[in-house]
CSV table of C-alpha atoms and ligand atoms in Angstrom, one decimal:
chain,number,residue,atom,x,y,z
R,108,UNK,CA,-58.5,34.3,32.3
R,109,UNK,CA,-59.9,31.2,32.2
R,110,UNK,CA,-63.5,31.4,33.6
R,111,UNK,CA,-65.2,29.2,36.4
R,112,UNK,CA,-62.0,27.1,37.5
R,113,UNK,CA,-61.2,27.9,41.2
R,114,UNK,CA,-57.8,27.5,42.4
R,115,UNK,CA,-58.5,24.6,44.5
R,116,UNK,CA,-58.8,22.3,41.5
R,117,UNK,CA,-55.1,23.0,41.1
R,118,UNK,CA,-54.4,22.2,45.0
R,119,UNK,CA,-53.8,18.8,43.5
R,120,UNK,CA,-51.3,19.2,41.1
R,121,UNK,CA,-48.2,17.2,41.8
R,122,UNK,CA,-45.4,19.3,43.6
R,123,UNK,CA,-42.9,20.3,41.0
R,124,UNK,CA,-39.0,20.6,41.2
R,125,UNK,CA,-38.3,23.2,43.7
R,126,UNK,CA,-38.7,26.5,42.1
R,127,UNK,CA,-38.2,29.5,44.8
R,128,UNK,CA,-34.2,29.0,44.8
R,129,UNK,CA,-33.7,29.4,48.1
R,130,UNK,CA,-31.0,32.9,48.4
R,131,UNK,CA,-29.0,34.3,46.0
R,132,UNK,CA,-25.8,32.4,47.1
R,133,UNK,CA,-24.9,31.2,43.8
R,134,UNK,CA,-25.8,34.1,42.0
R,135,UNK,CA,-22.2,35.8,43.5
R,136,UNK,CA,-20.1,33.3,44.4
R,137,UNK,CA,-19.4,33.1,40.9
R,138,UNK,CA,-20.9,29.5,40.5
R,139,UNK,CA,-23.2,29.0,37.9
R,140,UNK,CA,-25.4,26.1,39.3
R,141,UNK,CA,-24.3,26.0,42.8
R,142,UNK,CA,-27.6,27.6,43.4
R,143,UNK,CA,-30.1,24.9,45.7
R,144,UNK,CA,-29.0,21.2,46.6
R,145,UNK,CA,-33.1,20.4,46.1
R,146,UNK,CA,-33.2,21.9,42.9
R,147,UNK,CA,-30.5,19.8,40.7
R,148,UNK,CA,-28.5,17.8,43.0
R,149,UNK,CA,-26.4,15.5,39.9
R,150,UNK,CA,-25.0,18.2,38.0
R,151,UNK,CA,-23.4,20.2,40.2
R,152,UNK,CA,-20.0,19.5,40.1
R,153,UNK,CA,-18.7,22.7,37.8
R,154,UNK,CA,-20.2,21.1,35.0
R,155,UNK,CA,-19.8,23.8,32.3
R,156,UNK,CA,-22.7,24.4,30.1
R,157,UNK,CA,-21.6,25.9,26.6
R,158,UNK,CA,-23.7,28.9,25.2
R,159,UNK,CA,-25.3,26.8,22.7
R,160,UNK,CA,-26.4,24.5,25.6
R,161,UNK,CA,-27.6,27.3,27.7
R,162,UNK,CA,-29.4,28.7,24.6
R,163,UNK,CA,-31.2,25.5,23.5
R,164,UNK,CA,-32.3,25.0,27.6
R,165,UNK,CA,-34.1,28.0,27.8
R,166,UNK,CA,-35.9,27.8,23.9
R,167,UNK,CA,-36.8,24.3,25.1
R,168,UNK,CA,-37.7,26.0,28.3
R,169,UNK,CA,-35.8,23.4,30.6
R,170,UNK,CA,-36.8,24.8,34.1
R,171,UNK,CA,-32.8,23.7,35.6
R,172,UNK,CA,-31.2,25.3,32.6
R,173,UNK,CA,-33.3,28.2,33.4
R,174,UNK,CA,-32.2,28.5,37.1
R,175,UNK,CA,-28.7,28.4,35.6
R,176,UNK,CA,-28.7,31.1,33.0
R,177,UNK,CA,-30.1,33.5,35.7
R,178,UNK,CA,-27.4,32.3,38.1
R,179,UNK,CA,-25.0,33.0,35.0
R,180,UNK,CA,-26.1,36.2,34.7
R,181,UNK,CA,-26.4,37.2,38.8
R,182,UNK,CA,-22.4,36.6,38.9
R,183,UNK,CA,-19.9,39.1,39.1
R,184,UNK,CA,-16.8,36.9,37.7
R,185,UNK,CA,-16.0,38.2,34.5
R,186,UNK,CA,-15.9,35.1,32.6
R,187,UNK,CA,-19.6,34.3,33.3
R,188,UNK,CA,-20.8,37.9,32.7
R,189,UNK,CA,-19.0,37.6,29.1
R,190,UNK,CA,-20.7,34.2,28.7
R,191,UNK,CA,-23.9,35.5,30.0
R,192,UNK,CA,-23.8,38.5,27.7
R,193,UNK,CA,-23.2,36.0,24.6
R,194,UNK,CA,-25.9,34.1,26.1
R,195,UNK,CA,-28.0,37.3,26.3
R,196,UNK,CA,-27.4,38.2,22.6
R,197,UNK,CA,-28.7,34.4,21.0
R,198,UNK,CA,-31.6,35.0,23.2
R,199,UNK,CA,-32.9,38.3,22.5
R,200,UNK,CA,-34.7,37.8,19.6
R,201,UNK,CA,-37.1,35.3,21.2
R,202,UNK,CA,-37.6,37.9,24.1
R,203,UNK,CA,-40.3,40.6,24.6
R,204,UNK,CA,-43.1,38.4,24.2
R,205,UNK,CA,-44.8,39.2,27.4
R,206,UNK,CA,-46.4,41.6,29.6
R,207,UNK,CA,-44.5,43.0,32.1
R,208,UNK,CA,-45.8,43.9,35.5
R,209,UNK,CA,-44.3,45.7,38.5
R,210,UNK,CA,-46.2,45.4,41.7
R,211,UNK,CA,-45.1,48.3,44.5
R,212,UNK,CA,-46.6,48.1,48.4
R,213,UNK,CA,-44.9,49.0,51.8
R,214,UNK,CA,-44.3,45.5,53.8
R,215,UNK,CA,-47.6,44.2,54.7
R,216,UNK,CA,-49.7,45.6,52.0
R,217,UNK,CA,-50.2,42.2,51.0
R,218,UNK,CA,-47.9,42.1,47.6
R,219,UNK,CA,-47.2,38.0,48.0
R,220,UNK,CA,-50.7,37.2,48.9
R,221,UNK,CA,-51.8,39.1,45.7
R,222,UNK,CA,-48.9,37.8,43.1
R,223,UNK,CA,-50.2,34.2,44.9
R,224,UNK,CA,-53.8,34.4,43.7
R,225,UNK,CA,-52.8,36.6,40.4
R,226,UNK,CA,-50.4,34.5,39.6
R,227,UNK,CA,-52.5,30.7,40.4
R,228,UNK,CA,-55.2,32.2,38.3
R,229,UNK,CA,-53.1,33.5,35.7
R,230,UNK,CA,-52.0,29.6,35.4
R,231,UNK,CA,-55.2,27.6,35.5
R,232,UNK,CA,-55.9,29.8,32.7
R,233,UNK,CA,-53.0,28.2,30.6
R,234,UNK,CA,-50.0,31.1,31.0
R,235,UNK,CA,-46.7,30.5,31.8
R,236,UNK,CA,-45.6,33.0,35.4
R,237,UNK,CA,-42.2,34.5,36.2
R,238,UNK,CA,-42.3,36.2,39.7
R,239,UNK,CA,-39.2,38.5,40.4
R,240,UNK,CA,-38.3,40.4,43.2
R,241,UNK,CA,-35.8,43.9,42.9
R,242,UNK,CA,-35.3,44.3,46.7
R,243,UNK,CA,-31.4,45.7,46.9
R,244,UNK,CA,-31.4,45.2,50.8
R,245,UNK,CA,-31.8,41.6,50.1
R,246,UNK,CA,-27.6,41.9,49.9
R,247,UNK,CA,-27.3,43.3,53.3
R,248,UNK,CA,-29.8,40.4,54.9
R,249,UNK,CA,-28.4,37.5,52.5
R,250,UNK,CA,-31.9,36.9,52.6
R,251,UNK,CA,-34.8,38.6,49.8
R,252,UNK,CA,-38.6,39.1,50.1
R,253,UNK,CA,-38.9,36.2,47.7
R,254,UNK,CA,-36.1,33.9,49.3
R,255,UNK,CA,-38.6,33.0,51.9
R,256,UNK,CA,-40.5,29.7,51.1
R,257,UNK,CA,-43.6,30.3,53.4
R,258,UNK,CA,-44.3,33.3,50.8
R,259,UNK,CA,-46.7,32.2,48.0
R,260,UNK,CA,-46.6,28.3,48.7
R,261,UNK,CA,-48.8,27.5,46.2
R,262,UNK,CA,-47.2,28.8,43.1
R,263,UNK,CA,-43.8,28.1,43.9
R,264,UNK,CA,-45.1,24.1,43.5
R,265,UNK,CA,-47.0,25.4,40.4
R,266,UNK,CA,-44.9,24.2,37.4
R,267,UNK,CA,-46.2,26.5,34.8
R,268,UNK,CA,-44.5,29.0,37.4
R,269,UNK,CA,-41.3,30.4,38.0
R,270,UNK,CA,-40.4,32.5,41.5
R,271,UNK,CA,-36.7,34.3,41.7
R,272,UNK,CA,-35.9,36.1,44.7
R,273,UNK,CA,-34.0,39.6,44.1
R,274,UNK,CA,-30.9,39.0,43.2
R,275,UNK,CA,-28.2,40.5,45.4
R,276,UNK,CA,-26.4,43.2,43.5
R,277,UNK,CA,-25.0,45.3,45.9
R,278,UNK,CA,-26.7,48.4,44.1
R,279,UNK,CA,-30.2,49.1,42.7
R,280,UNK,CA,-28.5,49.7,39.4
R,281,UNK,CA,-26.5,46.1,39.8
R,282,UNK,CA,-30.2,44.3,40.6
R,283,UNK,CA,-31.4,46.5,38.1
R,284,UNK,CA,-29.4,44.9,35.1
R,285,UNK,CA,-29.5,41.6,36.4
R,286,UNK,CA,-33.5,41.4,36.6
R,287,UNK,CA,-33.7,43.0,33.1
R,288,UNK,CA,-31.5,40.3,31.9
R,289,UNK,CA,-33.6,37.7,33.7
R,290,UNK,CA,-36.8,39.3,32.3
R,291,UNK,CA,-34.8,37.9,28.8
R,292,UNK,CA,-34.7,35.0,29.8
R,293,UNK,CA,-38.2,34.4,31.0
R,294,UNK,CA,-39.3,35.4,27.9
R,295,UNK,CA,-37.1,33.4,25.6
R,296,UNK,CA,-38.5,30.5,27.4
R,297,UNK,CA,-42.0,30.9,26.8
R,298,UNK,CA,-42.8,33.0,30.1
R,299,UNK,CA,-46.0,35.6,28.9
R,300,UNK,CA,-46.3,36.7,31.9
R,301,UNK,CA,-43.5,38.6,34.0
R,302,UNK,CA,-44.4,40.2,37.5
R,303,UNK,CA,-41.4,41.9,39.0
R,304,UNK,CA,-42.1,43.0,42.9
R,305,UNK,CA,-40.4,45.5,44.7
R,306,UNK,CA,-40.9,46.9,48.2
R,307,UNK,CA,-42.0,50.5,48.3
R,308,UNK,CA,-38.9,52.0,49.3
R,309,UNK,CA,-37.0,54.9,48.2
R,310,UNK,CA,-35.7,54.7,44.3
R,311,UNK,CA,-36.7,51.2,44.1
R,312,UNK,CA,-40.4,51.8,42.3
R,313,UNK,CA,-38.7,54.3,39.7
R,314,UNK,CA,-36.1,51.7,38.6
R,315,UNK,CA,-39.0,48.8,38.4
R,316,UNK,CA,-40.8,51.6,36.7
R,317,UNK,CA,-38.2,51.6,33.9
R,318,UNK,CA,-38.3,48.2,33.1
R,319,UNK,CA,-42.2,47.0,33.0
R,320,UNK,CA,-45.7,48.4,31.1
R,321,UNK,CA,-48.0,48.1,33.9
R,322,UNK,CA,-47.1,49.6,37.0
R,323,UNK,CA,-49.5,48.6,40.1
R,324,UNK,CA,-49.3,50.5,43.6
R,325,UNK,CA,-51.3,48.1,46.1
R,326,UNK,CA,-52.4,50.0,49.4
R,327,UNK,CA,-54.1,49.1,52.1
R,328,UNK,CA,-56.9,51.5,54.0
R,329,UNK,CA,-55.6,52.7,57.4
R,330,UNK,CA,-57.0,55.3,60.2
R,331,UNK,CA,-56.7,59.4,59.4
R,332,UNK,CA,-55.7,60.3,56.3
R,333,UNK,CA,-55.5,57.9,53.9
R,334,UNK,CA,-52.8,59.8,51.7
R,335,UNK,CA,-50.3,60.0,55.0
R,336,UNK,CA,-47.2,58.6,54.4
R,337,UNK,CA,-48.1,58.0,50.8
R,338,UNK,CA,-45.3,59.8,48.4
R,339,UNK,CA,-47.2,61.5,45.3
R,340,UNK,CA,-44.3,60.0,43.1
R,341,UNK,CA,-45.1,56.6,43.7
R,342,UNK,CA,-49.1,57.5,42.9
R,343,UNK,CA,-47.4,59.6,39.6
R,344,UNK,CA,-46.5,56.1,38.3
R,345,UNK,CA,-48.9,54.1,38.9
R,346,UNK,CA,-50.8,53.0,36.1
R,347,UNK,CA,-53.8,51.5,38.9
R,348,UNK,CA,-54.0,51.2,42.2
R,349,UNK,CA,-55.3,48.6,44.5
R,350,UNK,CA,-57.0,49.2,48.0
R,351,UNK,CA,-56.1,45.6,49.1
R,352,UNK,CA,-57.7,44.0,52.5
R,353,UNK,CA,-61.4,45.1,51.4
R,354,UNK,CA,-63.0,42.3,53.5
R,355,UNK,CA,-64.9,42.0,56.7
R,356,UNK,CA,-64.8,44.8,58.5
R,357,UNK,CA,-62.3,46.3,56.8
R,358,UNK,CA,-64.4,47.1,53.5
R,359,UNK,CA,-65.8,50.3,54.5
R,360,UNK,CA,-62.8,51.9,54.6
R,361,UNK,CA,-61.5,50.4,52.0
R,362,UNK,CA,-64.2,51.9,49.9
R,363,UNK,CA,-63.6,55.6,51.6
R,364,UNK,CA,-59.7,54.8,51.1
R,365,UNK,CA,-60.7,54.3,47.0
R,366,UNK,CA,-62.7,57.4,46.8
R,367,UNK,CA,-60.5,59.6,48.8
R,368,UNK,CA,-57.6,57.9,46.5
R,369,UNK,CA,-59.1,58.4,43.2
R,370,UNK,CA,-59.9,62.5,44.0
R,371,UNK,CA,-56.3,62.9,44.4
R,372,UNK,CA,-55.5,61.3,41.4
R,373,UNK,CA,-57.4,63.3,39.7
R,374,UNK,CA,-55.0,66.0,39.7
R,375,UNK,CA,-52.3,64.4,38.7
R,376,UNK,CA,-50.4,63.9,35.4
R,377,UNK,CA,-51.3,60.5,33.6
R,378,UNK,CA,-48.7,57.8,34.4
R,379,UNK,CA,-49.4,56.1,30.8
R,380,UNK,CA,-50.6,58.3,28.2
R,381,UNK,CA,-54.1,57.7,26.7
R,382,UNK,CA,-54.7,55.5,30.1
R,383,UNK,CA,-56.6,56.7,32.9
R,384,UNK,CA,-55.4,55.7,36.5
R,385,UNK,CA,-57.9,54.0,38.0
R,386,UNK,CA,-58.2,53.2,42.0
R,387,UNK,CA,-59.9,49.6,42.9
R,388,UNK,CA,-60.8,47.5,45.7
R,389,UNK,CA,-59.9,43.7,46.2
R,390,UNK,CA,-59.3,41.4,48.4
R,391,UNK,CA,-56.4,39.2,48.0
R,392,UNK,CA,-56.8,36.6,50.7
R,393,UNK,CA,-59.9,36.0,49.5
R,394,UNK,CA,-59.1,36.5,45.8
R,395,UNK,CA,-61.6,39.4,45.5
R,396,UNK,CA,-61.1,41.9,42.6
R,397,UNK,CA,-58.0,39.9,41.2
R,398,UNK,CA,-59.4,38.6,38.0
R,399,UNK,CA,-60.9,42.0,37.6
R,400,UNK,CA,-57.8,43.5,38.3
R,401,UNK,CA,-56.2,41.3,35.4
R,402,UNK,CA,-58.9,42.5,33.1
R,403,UNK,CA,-57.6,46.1,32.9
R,404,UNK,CA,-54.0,44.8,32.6
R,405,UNK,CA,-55.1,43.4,29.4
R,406,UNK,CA,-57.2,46.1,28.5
R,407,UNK,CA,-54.1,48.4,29.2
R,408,UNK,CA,-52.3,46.2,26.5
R,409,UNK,CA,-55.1,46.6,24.2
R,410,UNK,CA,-54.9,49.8,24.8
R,411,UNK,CA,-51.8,50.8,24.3
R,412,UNK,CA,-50.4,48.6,21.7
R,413,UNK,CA,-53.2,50.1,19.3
R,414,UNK,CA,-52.1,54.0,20.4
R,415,UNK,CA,-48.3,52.8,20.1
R,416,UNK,CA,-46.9,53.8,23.7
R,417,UNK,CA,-46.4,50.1,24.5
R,418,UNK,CA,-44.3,49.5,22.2
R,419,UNK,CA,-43.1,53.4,22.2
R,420,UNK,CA,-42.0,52.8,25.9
R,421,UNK,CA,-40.1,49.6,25.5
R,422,UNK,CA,-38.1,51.8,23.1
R,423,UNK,CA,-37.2,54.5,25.3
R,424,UNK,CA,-36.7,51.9,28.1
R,425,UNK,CA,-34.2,50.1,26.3
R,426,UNK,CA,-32.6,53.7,25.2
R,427,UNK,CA,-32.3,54.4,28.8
R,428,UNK,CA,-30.7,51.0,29.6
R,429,UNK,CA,-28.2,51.3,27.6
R,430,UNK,CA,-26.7,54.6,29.2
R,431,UNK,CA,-27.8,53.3,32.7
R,432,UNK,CA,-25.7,50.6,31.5
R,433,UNK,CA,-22.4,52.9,29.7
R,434,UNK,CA,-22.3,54.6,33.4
R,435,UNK,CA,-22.0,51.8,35.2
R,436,UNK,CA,-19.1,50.7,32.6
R,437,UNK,CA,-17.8,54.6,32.8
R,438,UNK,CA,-18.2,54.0,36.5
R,439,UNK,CA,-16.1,51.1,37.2
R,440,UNK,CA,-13.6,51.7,34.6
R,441,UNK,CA,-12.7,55.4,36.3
R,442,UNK,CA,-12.2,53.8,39.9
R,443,UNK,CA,-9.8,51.1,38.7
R,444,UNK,CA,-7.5,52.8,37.0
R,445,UNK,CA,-4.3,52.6,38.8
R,446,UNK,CA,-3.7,56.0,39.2
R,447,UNK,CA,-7.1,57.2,40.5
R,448,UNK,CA,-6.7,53.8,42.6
R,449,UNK,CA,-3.6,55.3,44.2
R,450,UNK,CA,-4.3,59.1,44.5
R,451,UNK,CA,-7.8,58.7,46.0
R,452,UNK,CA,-7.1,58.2,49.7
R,453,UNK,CA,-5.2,61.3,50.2
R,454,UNK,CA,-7.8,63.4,48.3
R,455,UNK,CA,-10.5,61.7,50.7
R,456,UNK,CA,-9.1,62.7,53.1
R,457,UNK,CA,-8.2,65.9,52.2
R,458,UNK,CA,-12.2,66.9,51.9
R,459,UNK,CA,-12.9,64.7,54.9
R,460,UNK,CA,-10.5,67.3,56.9
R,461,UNK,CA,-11.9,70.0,55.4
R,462,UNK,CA,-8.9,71.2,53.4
R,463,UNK,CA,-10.0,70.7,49.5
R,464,UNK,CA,-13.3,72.0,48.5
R,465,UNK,CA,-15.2,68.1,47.0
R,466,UNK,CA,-15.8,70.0,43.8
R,467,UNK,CA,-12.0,71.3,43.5
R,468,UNK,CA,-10.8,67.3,44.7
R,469,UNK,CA,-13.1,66.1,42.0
R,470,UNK,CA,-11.7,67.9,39.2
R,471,UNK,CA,-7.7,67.2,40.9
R,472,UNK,CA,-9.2,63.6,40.6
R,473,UNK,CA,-10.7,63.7,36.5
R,474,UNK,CA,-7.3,65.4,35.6
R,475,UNK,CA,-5.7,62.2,36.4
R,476,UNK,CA,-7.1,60.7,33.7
R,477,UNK,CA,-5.6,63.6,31.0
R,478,UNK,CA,-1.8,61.9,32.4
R,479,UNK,CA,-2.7,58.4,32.5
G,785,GDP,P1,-46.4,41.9,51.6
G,785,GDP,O1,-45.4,42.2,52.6
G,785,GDP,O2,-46.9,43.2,50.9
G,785,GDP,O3,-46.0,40.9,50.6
G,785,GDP,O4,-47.7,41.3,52.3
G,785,GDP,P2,-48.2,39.8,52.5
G,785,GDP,O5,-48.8,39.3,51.3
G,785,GDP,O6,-47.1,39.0,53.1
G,785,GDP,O7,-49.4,40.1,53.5
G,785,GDP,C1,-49.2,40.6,54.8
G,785,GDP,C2,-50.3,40.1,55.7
G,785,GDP,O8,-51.6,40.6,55.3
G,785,GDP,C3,-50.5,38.6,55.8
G,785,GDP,O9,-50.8,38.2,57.1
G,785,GDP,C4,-51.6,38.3,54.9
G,785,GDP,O10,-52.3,37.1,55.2
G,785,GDP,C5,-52.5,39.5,55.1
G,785,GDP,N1,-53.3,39.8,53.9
G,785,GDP,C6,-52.9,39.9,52.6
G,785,GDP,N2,-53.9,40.2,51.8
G,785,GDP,C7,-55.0,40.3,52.6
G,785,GDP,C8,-56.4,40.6,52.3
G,785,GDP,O11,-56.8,40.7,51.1
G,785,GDP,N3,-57.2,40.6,53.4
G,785,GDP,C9,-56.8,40.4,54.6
G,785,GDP,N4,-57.7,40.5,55.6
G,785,GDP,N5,-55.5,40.2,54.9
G,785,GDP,C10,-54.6,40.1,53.9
């Protein structure tokens, strides 16, 4: 982190081309580059790029080619996912080159404000930023945490930045595979730096687990007991925590939130082995405790690129995504085959009423395969 240049030297810099692409719209209407009017308003019109093209874009690291590679990949239609997994293949062996971050907090934690001044430091000090969201709701509201503009202002102008919002996948395992692919992509175009927020909601933290090395759970002191609400899995995970909105009269509690944090920590399993869990203070707003925060990120890399787990876990991860990925295939080739298509209602409803046992209707269901 570069040392003694405050973020409002950058307030200046000139606003680049739009970078928070506004929804996910063209990400599922099977339009490549139909994403944002302000972002690249000549070349809409279907103009195909070739995989060579798309390639050469993001080496180069052309910031609209960029945008449409990710769009590539956030489309169902088949044609673009086979493109996008050519794509994909050219491009992997420029990828990895980065750390990977996944930042967890219930709504109002304060997970933008932090990714804001984390990222604008992270910049002034010469790195490249890719900001991703995995938010599966965002399909429901056609809207994503990230989609909103008012959320980190600064960096979205910031051209050595790049913000996605979630991309709108209809299931945590379809956002899953499409920000992992997009991670690729970052990192083929010189991104060293990859922060992928989530919202701290149900299986969403395990998934952005699986796909980063530093994991960062950012709380926020409250009244009564701090460790209400708090599930022990997402703690288990966490490779540190942050007790965020330690300023004015808030940084009392914060301090007794830490403490009280850090004893029950204590009893739990490492999330990283070799790496203690630590519990820290900041304050976002202010930009309080970031660069420190950054500091054991990079001592985390140290860290465990010299035991091996770094690169041990990008291993396994990549193991795992691959079978995440074969039972998503398995998945959607069992439910469209014509006869499974065709004898599913009646077997429905046959459970539904209470007439087949599920397990019984599943097997009547698998057999169908055996005759097709
Ligand atoms: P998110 O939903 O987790 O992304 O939270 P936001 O970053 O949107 O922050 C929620 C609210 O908390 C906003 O009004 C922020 O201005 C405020 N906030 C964020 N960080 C801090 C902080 O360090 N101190 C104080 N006092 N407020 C903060």
């Amino acid at each position: 982190m570069a040392e003694g240049k405050s973020r409002k030297d950058s307030k200046k810099k000139p606003p680049s081309a739009l970078h928070v692409v506004q929804g996910v719209e063209g990400g599922h209407d099977g339009m490549p580059g139909s994403e944002s009017k302000a972002f690249r308003p000549a070349r809409r019109n279907n103009n195909h790029l070739t995989t060579n093209e798309y390639v050469d874009g993001i080496l180069a690291g052309d910031r609209t080619i960029i945008g449409r590679a990710i769009t590539l990949i956030e489309s169902n239609a088949r044609q673009h996912q086979e493109q996008a997994q050519e794509l994909l293949k050219e491009i992997l062996p420029h990828s990895g080159n980065s750390i990977r971050v996944g930042i967890t907090g219930v709504p109002g934690a304060g997970k933008s404000t932090f990714i804001e001044a984390l990222g604008c430091q992270l910049t002034d000090a010469g790195n490249k930023v890719a900001v991703m969201a995995v938010d599966p709701s965002s399909s429901l509201t056609k809207g994503s945490i990230l989609g909103d503009k008012t959320r980190m202002e600064q960096l979205s102008r910031d051209p050595n930045a790049f913000i996605r919002p979630s991309p709108s996948g209809g299931t945590l395992g379809g956002v899953a595979r499409k920000t992992r692919e997009t991670i690729i992509v970052f990192e083929a175009a010189g991104f060293n730096v990859v922060l992928v927020e989530t919202i701290g909601v149900g299986q969403n933290e395990i998934t952005v687990r699986s796909m980063v090395d530093f994991f960062l759970l950012i709380l926020i002191a409250g009244a009564g007991d701090e460790l209400q609400g708090i599930k022990r899995g997402v703690m288990e995970i966490a490779d540190a925590i942050i007790i965020n909105k330690a300023d004015g009269d808030n940084i009392k509690a914060a301090k007794l939130a830490r403490a009280e944090y850090e004893r029950a920590i204590h009893y739990l399993q490492p999330a990283t082995k070799g790496w203690n869990t630590g519990v820290h203070t900041a304050s976002a707003i202010h930009g309080d405790g970031i660069k420190e925060i950054w500091d054991i990120i990079t001592e985390y890399r140290a860290a465990t690129k010299a035991s091996g787990v770094f690169d041990e876990r990008r291993r396994e991860q990549s193991r795992l995504w691959l079978h995440s990925m074969l039972e998503e295939r398995i998945k959607e080739m069992f439910y469209s085959q014509p006869d499974v298509v065709s004898a599913l209602p009646k077997i429905e409803r046959a459970v539904m009423d209470g007439s087949l046992p599920a397990a019984q209707a599943a097997w009547e269901i698998l057999n169908l395969l055996d005759k097709s």
